[in-house]
Coordinates of C-alpha atoms in Angstrom, one line a residue:
X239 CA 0.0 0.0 0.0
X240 CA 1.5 3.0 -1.4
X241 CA 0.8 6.4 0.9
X242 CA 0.4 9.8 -0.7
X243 CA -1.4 13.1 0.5
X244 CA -3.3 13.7 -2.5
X245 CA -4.2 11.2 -5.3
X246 CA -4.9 13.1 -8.7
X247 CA -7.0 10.9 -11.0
X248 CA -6.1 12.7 -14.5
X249 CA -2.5 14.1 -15.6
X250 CA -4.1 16.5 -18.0
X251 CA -4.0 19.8 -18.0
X252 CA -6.5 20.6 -15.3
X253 CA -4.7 17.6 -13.1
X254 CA -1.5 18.8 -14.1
X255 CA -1.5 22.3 -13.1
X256 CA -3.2 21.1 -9.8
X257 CA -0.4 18.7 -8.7
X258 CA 2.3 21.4 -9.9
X259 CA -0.1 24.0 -8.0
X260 CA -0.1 22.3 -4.8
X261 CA 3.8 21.4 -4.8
X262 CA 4.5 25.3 -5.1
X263 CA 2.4 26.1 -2.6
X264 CA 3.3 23.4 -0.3
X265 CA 7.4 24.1 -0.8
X266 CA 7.3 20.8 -1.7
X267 CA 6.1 19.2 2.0
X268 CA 2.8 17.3 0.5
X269 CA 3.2 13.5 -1.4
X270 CA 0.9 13.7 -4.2
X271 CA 0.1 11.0 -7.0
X272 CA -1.0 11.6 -10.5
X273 CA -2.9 9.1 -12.4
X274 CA -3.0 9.1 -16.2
X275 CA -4.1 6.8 -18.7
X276 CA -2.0 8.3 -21.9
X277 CA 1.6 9.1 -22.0
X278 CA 2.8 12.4 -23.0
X279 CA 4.0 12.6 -27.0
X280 CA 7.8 12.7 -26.2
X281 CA 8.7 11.5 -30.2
X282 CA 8.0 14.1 -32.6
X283 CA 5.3 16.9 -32.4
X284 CA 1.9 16.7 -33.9
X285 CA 2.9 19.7 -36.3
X286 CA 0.5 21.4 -38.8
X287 CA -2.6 19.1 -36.4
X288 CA -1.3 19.7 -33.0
X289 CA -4.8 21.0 -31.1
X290 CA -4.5 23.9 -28.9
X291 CA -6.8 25.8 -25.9
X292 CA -6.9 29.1 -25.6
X293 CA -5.9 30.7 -22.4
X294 CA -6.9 33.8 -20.4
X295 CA -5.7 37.1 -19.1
X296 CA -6.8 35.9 -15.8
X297 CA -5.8 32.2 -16.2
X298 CA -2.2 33.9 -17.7
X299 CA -1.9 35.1 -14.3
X300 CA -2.7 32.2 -12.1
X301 CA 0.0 30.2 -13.8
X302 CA 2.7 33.2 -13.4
X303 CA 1.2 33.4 -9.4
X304 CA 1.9 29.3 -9.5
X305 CA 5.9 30.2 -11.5
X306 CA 4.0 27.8 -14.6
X307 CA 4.1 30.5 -16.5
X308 CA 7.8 31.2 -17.6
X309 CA 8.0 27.7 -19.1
X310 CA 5.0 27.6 -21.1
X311 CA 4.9 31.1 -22.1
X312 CA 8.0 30.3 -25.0
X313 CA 4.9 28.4 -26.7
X314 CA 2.3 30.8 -26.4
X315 CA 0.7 32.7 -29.2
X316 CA -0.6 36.0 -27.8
X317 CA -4.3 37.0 -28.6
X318 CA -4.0 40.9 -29.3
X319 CA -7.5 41.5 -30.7
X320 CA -10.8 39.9 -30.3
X321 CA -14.2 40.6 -33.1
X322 CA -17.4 38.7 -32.7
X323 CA -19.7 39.7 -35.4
X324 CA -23.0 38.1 -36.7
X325 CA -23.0 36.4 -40.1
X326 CA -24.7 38.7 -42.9
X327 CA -26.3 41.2 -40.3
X328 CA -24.7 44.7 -39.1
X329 CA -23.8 44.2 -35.3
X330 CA -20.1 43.5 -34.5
X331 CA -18.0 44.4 -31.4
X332 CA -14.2 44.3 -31.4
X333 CA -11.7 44.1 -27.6
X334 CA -7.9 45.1 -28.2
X335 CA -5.3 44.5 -25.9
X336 CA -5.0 48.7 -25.6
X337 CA -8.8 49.1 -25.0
X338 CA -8.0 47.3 -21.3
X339 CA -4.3 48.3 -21.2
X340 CA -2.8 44.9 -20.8
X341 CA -0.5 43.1 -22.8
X342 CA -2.3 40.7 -24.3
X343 CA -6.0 39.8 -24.0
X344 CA -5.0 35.7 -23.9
X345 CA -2.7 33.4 -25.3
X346 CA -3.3 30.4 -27.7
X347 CA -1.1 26.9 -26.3
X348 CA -0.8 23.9 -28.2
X349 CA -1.8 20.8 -26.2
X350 CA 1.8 19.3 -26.8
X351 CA 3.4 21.9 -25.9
X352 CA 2.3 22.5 -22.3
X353 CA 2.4 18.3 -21.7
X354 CA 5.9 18.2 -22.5
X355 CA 6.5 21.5 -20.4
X356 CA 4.8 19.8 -17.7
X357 CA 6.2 16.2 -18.0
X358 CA 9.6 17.8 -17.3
X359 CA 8.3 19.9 -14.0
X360 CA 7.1 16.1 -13.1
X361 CA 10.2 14.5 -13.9
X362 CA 12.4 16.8 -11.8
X363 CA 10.1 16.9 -8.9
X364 CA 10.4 15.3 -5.8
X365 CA 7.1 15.4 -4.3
X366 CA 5.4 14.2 -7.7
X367 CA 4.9 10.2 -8.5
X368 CA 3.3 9.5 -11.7
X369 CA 1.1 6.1 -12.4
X370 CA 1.2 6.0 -16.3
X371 CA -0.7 4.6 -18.3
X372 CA -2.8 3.4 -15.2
X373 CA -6.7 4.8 -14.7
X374 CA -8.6 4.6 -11.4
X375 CA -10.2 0.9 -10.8
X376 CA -12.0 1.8 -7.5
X377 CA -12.7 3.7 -4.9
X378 CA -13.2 3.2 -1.3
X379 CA -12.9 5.5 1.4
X380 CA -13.2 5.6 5.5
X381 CA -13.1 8.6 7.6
X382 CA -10.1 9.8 7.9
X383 CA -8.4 8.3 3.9
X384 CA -9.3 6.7 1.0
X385 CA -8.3 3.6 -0.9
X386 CA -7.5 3.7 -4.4
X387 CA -7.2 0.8 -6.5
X388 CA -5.6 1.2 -9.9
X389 CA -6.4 -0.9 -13.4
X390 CA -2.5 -1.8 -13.2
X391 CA -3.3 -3.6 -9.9
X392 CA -1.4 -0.7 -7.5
X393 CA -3.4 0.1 -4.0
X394 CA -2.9 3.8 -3.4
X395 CA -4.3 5.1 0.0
X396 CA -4.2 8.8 0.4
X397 CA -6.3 11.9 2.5
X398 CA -7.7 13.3 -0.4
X399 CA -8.7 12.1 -4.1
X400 CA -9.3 14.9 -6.9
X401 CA -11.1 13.5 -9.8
X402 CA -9.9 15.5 -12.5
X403 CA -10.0 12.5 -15.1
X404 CA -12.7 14.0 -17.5
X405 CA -16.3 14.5 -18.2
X406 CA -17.6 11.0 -17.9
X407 CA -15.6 10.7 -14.3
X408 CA -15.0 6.9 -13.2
X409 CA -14.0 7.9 -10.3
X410 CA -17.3 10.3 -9.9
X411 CA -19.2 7.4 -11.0
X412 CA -17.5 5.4 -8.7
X413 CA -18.5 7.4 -5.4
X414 CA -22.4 7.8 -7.4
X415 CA -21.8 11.7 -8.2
X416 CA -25.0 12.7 -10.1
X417 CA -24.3 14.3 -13.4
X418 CA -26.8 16.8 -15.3
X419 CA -26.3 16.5 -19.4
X420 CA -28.1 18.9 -21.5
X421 CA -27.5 18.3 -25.4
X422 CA -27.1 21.5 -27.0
X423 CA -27.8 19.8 -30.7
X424 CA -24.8 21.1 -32.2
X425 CA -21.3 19.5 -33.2
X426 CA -17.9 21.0 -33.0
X427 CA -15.8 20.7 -36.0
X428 CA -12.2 21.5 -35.2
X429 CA -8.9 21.7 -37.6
X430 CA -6.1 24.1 -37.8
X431 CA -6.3 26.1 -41.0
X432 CA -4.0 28.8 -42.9
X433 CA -5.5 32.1 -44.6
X434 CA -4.3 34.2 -46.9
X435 CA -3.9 37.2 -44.5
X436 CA -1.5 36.9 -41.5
X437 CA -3.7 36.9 -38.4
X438 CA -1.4 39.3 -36.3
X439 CA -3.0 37.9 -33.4
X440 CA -6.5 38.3 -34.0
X441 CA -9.5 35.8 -32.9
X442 CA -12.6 35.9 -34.2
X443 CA -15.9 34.4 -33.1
X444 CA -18.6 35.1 -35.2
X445 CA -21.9 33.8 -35.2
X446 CA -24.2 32.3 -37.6
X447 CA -27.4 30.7 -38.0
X448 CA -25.9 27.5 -37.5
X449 CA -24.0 27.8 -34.6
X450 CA -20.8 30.1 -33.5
X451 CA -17.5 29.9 -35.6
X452 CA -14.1 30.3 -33.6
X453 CA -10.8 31.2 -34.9
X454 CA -8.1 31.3 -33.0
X455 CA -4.1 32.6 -33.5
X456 CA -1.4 30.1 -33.4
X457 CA 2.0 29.6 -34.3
X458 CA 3.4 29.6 -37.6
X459 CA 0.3 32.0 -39.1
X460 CA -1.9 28.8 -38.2
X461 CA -5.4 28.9 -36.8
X462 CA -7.2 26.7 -34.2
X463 CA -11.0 26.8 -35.9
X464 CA -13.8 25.6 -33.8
X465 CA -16.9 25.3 -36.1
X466 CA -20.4 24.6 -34.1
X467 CA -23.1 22.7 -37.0
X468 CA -25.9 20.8 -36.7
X469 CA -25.5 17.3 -36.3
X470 CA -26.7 16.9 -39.9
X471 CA -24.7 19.7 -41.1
X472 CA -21.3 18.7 -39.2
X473 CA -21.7 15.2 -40.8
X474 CA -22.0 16.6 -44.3
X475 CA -19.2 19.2 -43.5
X476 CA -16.8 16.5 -42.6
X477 CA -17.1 14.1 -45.6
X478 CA -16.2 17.1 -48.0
X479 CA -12.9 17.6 -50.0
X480 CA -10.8 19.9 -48.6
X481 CA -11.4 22.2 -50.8
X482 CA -15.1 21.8 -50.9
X483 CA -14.5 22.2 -46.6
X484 CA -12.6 25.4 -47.0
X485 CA -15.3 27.0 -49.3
X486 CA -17.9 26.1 -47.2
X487 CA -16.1 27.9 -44.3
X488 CA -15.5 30.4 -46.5
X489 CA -19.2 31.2 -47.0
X490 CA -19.8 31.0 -42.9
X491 CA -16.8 33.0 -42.0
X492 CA -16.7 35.8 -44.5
X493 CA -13.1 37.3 -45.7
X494 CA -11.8 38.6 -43.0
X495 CA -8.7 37.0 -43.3
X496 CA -8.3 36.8 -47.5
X497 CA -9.0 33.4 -48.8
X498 CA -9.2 29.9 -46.5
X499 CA -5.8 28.4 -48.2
X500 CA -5.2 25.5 -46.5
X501 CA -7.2 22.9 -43.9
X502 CA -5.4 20.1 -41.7
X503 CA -6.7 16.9 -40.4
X504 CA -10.6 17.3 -39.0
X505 CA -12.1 16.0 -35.8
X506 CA -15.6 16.3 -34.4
X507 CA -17.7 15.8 -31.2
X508 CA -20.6 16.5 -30.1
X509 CA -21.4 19.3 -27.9
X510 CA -22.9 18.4 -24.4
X511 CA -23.2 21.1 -21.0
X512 CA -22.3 18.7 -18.8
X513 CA -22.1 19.2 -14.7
X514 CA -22.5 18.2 -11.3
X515 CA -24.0 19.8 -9.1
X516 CA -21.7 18.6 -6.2
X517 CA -17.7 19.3 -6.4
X518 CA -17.2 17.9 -3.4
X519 CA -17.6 14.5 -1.1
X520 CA -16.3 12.7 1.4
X521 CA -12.6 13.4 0.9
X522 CA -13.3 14.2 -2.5
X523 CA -12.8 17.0 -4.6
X524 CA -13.6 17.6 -8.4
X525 CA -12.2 19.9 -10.9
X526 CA -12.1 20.6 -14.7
X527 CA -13.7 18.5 -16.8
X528 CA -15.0 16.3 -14.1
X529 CA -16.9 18.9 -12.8
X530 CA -18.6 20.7 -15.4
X531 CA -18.2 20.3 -19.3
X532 CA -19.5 23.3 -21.2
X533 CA -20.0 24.9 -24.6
X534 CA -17.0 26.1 -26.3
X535 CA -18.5 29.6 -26.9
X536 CA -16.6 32.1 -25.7
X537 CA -13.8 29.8 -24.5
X538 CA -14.7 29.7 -20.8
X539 CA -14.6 25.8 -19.9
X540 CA -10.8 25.4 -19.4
X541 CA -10.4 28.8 -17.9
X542 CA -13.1 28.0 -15.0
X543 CA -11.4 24.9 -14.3
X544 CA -8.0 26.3 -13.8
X545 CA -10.4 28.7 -11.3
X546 CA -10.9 25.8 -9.9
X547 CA -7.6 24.1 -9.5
X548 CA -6.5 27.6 -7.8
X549 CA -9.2 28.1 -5.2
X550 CA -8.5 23.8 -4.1
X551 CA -4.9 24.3 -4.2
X552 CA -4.9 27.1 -1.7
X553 CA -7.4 25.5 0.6
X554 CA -5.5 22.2 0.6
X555 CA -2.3 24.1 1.7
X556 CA -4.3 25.7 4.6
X557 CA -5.0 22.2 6.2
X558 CA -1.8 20.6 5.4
X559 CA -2.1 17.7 8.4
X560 CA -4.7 17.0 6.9
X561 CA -5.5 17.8 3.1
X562 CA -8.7 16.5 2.8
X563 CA -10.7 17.4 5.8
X564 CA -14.1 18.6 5.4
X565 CA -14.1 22.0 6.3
X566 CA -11.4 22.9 3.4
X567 CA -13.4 21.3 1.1
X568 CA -16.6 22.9 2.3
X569 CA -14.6 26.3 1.9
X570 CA -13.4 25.6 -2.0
X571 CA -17.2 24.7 -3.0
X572 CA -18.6 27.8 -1.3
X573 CA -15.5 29.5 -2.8
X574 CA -16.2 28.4 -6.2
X575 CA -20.3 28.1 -6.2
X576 CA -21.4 31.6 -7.7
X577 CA -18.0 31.2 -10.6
X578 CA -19.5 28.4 -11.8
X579 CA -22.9 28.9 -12.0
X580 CA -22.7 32.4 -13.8
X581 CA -20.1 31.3 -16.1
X582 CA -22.2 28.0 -16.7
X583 CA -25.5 30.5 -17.0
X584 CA -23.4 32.8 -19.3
X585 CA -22.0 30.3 -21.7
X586 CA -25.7 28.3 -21.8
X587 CA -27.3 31.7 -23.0
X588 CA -24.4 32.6 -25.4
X589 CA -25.5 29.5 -27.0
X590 CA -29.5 30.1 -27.0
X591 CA -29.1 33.6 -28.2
X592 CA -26.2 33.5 -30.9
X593 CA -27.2 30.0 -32.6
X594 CA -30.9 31.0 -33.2
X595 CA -32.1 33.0 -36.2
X596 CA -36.0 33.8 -35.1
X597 CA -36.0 37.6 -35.9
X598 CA -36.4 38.6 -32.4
X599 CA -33.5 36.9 -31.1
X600 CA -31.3 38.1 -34.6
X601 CA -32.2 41.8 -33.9
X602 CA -31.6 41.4 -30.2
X603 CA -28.4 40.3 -30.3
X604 CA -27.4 42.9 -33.6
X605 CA -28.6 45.7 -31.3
X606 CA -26.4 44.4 -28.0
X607 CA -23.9 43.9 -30.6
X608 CA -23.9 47.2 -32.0
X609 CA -24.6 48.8 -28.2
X610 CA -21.3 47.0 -26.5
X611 CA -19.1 48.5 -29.0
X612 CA -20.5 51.6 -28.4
X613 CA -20.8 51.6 -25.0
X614 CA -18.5 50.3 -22.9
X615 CA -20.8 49.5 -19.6
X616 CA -22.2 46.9 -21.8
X617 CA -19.0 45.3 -22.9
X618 CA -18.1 45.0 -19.2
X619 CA -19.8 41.8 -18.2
X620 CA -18.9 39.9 -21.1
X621 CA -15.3 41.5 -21.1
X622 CA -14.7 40.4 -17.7
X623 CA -15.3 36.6 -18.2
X624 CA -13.6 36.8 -21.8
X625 CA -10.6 38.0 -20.1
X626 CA -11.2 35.5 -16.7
X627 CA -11.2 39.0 -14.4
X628 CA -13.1 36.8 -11.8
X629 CA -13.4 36.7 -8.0
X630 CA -13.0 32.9 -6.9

């Protein structure tokens, strides 16, 4: 029986940053366990394909607050300039980096990037222990620990277990955590594509009567698209020649950015809001993915859970003779309660507003378009959240 602190199900990002998160914050003094069923890409790099997330101001700053950033910011793409605009209709609001005085409004990271940045902080720690591949096999727990067992056959017993290992969370299935699903009825296509213009650090979310379209700056004058269809229209979309694919875009997006010139490999999934209502159990806590699952609109899911792997971090290393005793983890939920329900609010009527095309709701949202790039009290609210500015 192996004894650890904290047991991490999920070496992820949201998993990651938590483990690196509480050895800073800890100096170093707490044993914690990651669990991870793939290995980190250490051959190669997925080039032209490699899929990125797009990180916040706020989220920027956590990870300098946590010394994560210095590493990771080498492969970061800044985001200098937002526009959201409406397909074939006047309203249209643009964000700059010099509107709020910062030095960028976000960055764009490439998955493969921040793993391998973050295998190395794992292999040089000394606090760290990785089980990988391995997954979580069950879960049993008694007052004061709990008892892990992995698929590899390793028993684990530890204070405190973090499921951080996804949306469809065995080990939140394990324990019986309740999940809410609401199907949103769209698809996301995603691919990295090139455009005839440079980007200079622009993203663009524009909406249309199918569902939002997401562009994002990368590296190398790429960008990370994330295109929401219906799951009629997603289907179609993806058997097309590339060509045929890039006109179609084309025709959603506008030209922006000069003609869509190139289009990598494609990938879909469908496109679920996904939560549970509880973060917390018996010396249990859940972050990321596990927790809640949303809508890519707007780019908030990832940002929230970093929120989230912050506010546990810092109440773990307040009760460090005991990491997982109730009152800490009583403190984090409160902590994080009224985050995650406006954020999940936000995102869910994002969604309803900007992927319908009853009259109403089109000149509605023109008008608020229009009105938050005129006047700035209006721009505040969704500014705020776009550039993670939020109390946790």
């Amino acid at each position: 029986m192996m004894q650890y602190d904290v047991v991490i199900a999920g070496g992820a990002m949201a998993g990651a940053t938590l483990a690196l998160a509480i050895e800073h914050l800890s100096k170093g003094t707490l044993n914690i366990a990651v669990v991870e069923p793939f290995k980190v890409q250490s051959e190669g790099h997925p080039g032209f394909d490699s899929r990125s997330i797009a990180l916040s101001y706020g989220t920027v700053n956590i990870l300098r607050h946590l010394k994560l950033w210095p590493a990771i910011e080498p492969h970061a793409t800044p985001i200098e300039h937002i526009h959201v605009s409406d397909r074939s209709h006047a309203g249209m609001t643009d964000i700059t980096k010099q509107d709020v005085g910062i030095e960028a409004l976000g960055y764009v990271v490439e998955l493969a990037d921040v793993g391998r940045v973050y295998q190395g902080l794992f292999e040089h720690s000394q606090s760290i222990t990785q089980f990988c591949p391995n997954s979580v096999a069950s879960v049993e727990r008694e007052q004061d620990k709990v008892h892990i067992e992995l698929s590899g056959g390793e028993k684990l017993e530890a204070k405190l277990l973090v499921a951080a290992d996804g949306a469809v969370s065995q080990c939140c299935q394990q324990i019986g955590l309740e999940l809410s699903e609401h199907d949103f009825d769209q698809v996301a296509v995603i691919a990295n594509i090139v455009t005839q213009e440079p980007h200079q650090g622009r993203a663009f979310e524009r909406f249309t009567p199918n569902g939002p379209v997401a562009l994002l700056p990368m590296s190398d004058n790429r960008m990370s698209l994330v295109w929401c269809l219906r799951p009629e229209e997603a289907k179609r979309v993806m058997a097309l020649p590339d060509g045929e694919f890039l006109e179609r875009l084309q025709n959603d997006f506008g030209w922006r950015l000069g003609a869509m010139k190139k289009v990598g490999q494609r990938a879909s999934y469908p496109l679920l809001l996904r939560h549970r209502k509880q973060n917390i159990s018996h010396r249990v806590a859940i972050v990321g993915n596990a927790a809640q699952t949303l809508h890519p609109i707007a780019g908030q899911g990832f940002n929230l859970g970093i929120r989230d792997v912050a506010s546990l971090a810092e109440e773990i290393v307040k009760q460090i003779d005991d990491v997982g005793r109730y009152q800490g983890l009583m403190r984090f939920s409160v902590r994080r309660e009224s985050d995650r329900q406006e954020t999940i609010w936000l995102t869910s009527s994002l969604v309803h507003i900007f992927s319908n095309d009853l009259p109403a709701m089109r000149i509605g949202r023109n008008f608020a378009l229009a009105t938050m790039d005129n006047l700035s009290t209006f721009k505040q609210p969704l500014l705020r959240h776009t550039l993670g500015i939020v109390k946790r």
